[in-house]
Amino acid sequence: MLALSPISALAQEMAAIFSTEGREDADLTCVELTTGLWPEGLFHVPMALEAAIRACLATSGHPCAAAIEAAIPMTPWGTNPVADRMLDKEAAMIAVATLLDPEGPMVSPRFRAGLLFQRSGTYYRLHNHDAVETYAIVAGSADWIAGDDRRIRRVGDVIHHPSRMPHAFRAGIGGFVAIWRWSGDINSHSYTFLPDPEAA
């Protein structure tokens, strides 16, 4: 039996987490992650937060954290896809790697999924969007606001945001790495930052 490539092994680990949600859209996302074809020549571009991402991953014993670390050489980490709606200092605190998306690298017209890193102590202000969203923390921790629920989220925690639910998060010491997925109406134009007294 052939060994999986690091990026395929990462997709398997992500699917193992999303499959625990018990939601049809999560199960369908898992199918696309684990049966789709990754493009040839997918590669990683070195970026400013790479050392911080690696340091955060090194603190975690979660198997998905190890899979993310192994796949870094072929993972398309970059800026937040909505960085044009953020202040420069906000855009610099986040790194995102989109893996499943209508534009690729693994093409899906129905779902988006990927990875997120947020720097130590930074606050990602209140926002919402049409898409249904799930996050799972695989390294580090965050003070997480999801609607009226606020609590510290740690490795292994899975957070679900229904469509249009306001949410925000402050990274703990060392930052955090999470996997995420979108389903439902996955348009990006509805992504809106909301009034937030904590961001002042």
Coordinates of C-alpha atoms in Angstrom, one line a residue, residues 41-176:
G41 CA 3.2 20.9 -8.0
L42 CA 1.3 22.4 -5.0
F43 CA 4.0 24.2 -3.0
H44 CA 4.5 26.4 -0.1
V45 CA 5.7 30.0 -0.3
P46 CA 7.8 31.0 2.8
M47 CA 6.0 33.7 4.7
A48 CA 6.5 36.0 7.7
L49 CA 4.6 33.9 10.3
E50 CA 6.1 30.5 9.4
A51 CA 8.4 30.3 12.5
A52 CA 5.4 31.2 14.7
I53 CA 3.2 28.6 13.1
R54 CA 5.9 25.9 13.6
A55 CA 6.4 27.0 17.2
C56 CA 2.7 26.8 18.0
L57 CA 2.3 23.4 16.3
A58 CA 5.3 22.1 18.3
T59 CA 3.3 22.6 21.6
S60 CA 0.6 20.2 20.5
G61 CA 0.3 16.5 20.6
H62 CA -2.8 16.5 18.4
P63 CA -2.3 14.2 15.3
C64 CA -3.7 17.0 13.0
A65 CA -1.0 19.4 14.3
A66 CA 1.7 16.9 13.3
A67 CA 0.0 16.5 9.9
I68 CA 0.0 20.3 9.4
E69 CA 3.7 20.4 10.3
A70 CA 4.6 17.6 7.9
A71 CA 2.6 19.3 5.1
I72 CA 4.1 22.8 5.4
P73 CA 6.4 22.4 2.4
M74 CA 3.4 22.0 0.2
T75 CA 0.8 24.1 2.0
P76 CA -0.3 27.4 0.4
W77 CA -0.1 29.6 3.5
G78 CA -0.8 33.3 2.8
T79 CA -2.8 36.3 3.9
N80 CA -6.4 36.3 5.0
P81 CA -8.7 36.2 1.9
V82 CA -10.6 39.2 3.3
A83 CA -7.4 41.1 4.2
D84 CA -8.6 44.0 2.0
R85 CA -11.4 44.6 4.6
M86 CA -8.9 44.7 7.5
L87 CA -6.5 47.2 8.9
D88 CA -2.9 46.5 8.0
K89 CA -2.1 45.5 11.6
E90 CA -5.0 43.1 11.7
A91 CA -4.0 41.5 8.4
A92 CA -0.5 40.9 9.7
M93 CA -1.7 38.9 12.7
I94 CA -3.4 36.1 10.7
A95 CA -2.2 33.5 8.2
V96 CA -4.6 31.3 6.2
A97 CA -4.1 28.3 4.0
T98 CA -7.2 27.5 1.9
L99 CA -7.1 23.9 0.7
L100 CA -10.7 23.2 -0.5
D101 CA -12.4 26.0 -2.4
P102 CA -14.2 26.9 -5.7
E103 CA -10.9 28.2 -7.0
G104 CA -8.7 25.4 -5.6
P105 CA -6.1 24.2 -5.0
M106 CA -8.6 21.3 -4.5
V107 CA -11.6 22.5 -6.4
S108 CA -15.0 22.3 -4.7
P109 CA -18.0 24.3 -5.9
R110 CA -19.9 23.7 -2.6
F111 CA -17.4 23.9 0.3
R112 CA -14.3 25.7 1.6
A113 CA -11.9 24.3 4.1
G114 CA -8.4 25.1 5.3
L115 CA -6.1 26.2 8.1
L116 CA -5.7 29.3 10.2
F117 CA -3.0 30.6 12.5
Q118 CA -3.4 33.7 14.7
R119 CA -0.5 35.3 16.5
S120 CA -0.1 35.4 20.2
G121 CA -2.3 37.8 22.1
T122 CA -4.0 39.3 19.0
Y123 CA -7.7 39.9 18.7
Y124 CA -9.7 39.1 15.6
R125 CA -12.7 41.4 15.9
L126 CA -16.4 40.5 15.7
H127 CA -17.6 39.5 12.3
N128 CA -20.1 37.3 10.5
H129 CA -20.9 35.8 7.1
D130 CA -23.6 33.8 5.3
A131 CA -21.6 30.6 5.4
V132 CA -22.1 28.0 8.1
E133 CA -18.7 27.5 9.7
T134 CA -16.8 25.1 11.9
Y135 CA -13.4 25.6 13.6
A136 CA -11.4 23.0 15.5
I137 CA -8.4 24.0 17.6
V138 CA -5.4 21.8 17.0
A139 CA -2.6 23.8 18.7
G140 CA -2.7 26.6 21.2
S141 CA -5.7 28.3 22.7
A142 CA -8.1 31.2 22.2
D143 CA -10.7 33.2 24.1
W144 CA -13.6 32.6 21.7
I145 CA -16.9 34.5 21.3
A146 CA -19.6 32.7 19.4
G147 CA -22.9 34.5 19.7
D148 CA -23.7 34.7 23.4
D149 CA -21.2 32.0 24.3
R150 CA -17.7 33.0 25.4
R151 CA -15.1 30.7 26.7
I152 CA -11.4 29.6 26.4
R153 CA -11.1 27.1 23.6
R154 CA -8.2 24.6 23.7
V155 CA -6.8 21.8 21.6
G156 CA -9.5 19.3 20.6
D157 CA -12.4 21.8 20.9
V158 CA -14.7 22.1 17.9
I159 CA -16.7 25.4 17.5
H160 CA -19.8 25.7 15.2
H161 CA -21.1 29.0 13.9
P162 CA -24.5 28.9 12.2
S163 CA -25.0 31.3 9.3
R164 CA -24.7 35.0 10.3
M165 CA -23.6 34.2 14.0
P166 CA -21.3 37.0 15.2
H167 CA -18.0 35.6 16.4
A168 CA -14.5 36.8 17.4
F169 CA -11.4 35.4 19.0
R170 CA -8.3 36.5 21.0
A171 CA -5.3 34.2 20.6
G172 CA -3.7 32.8 23.8
I173 CA 0.0 32.9 24.5
G174 CA 1.9 31.4 21.6
G175 CA -1.2 31.9 19.3
F176 CA -3.3 29.1 17.9

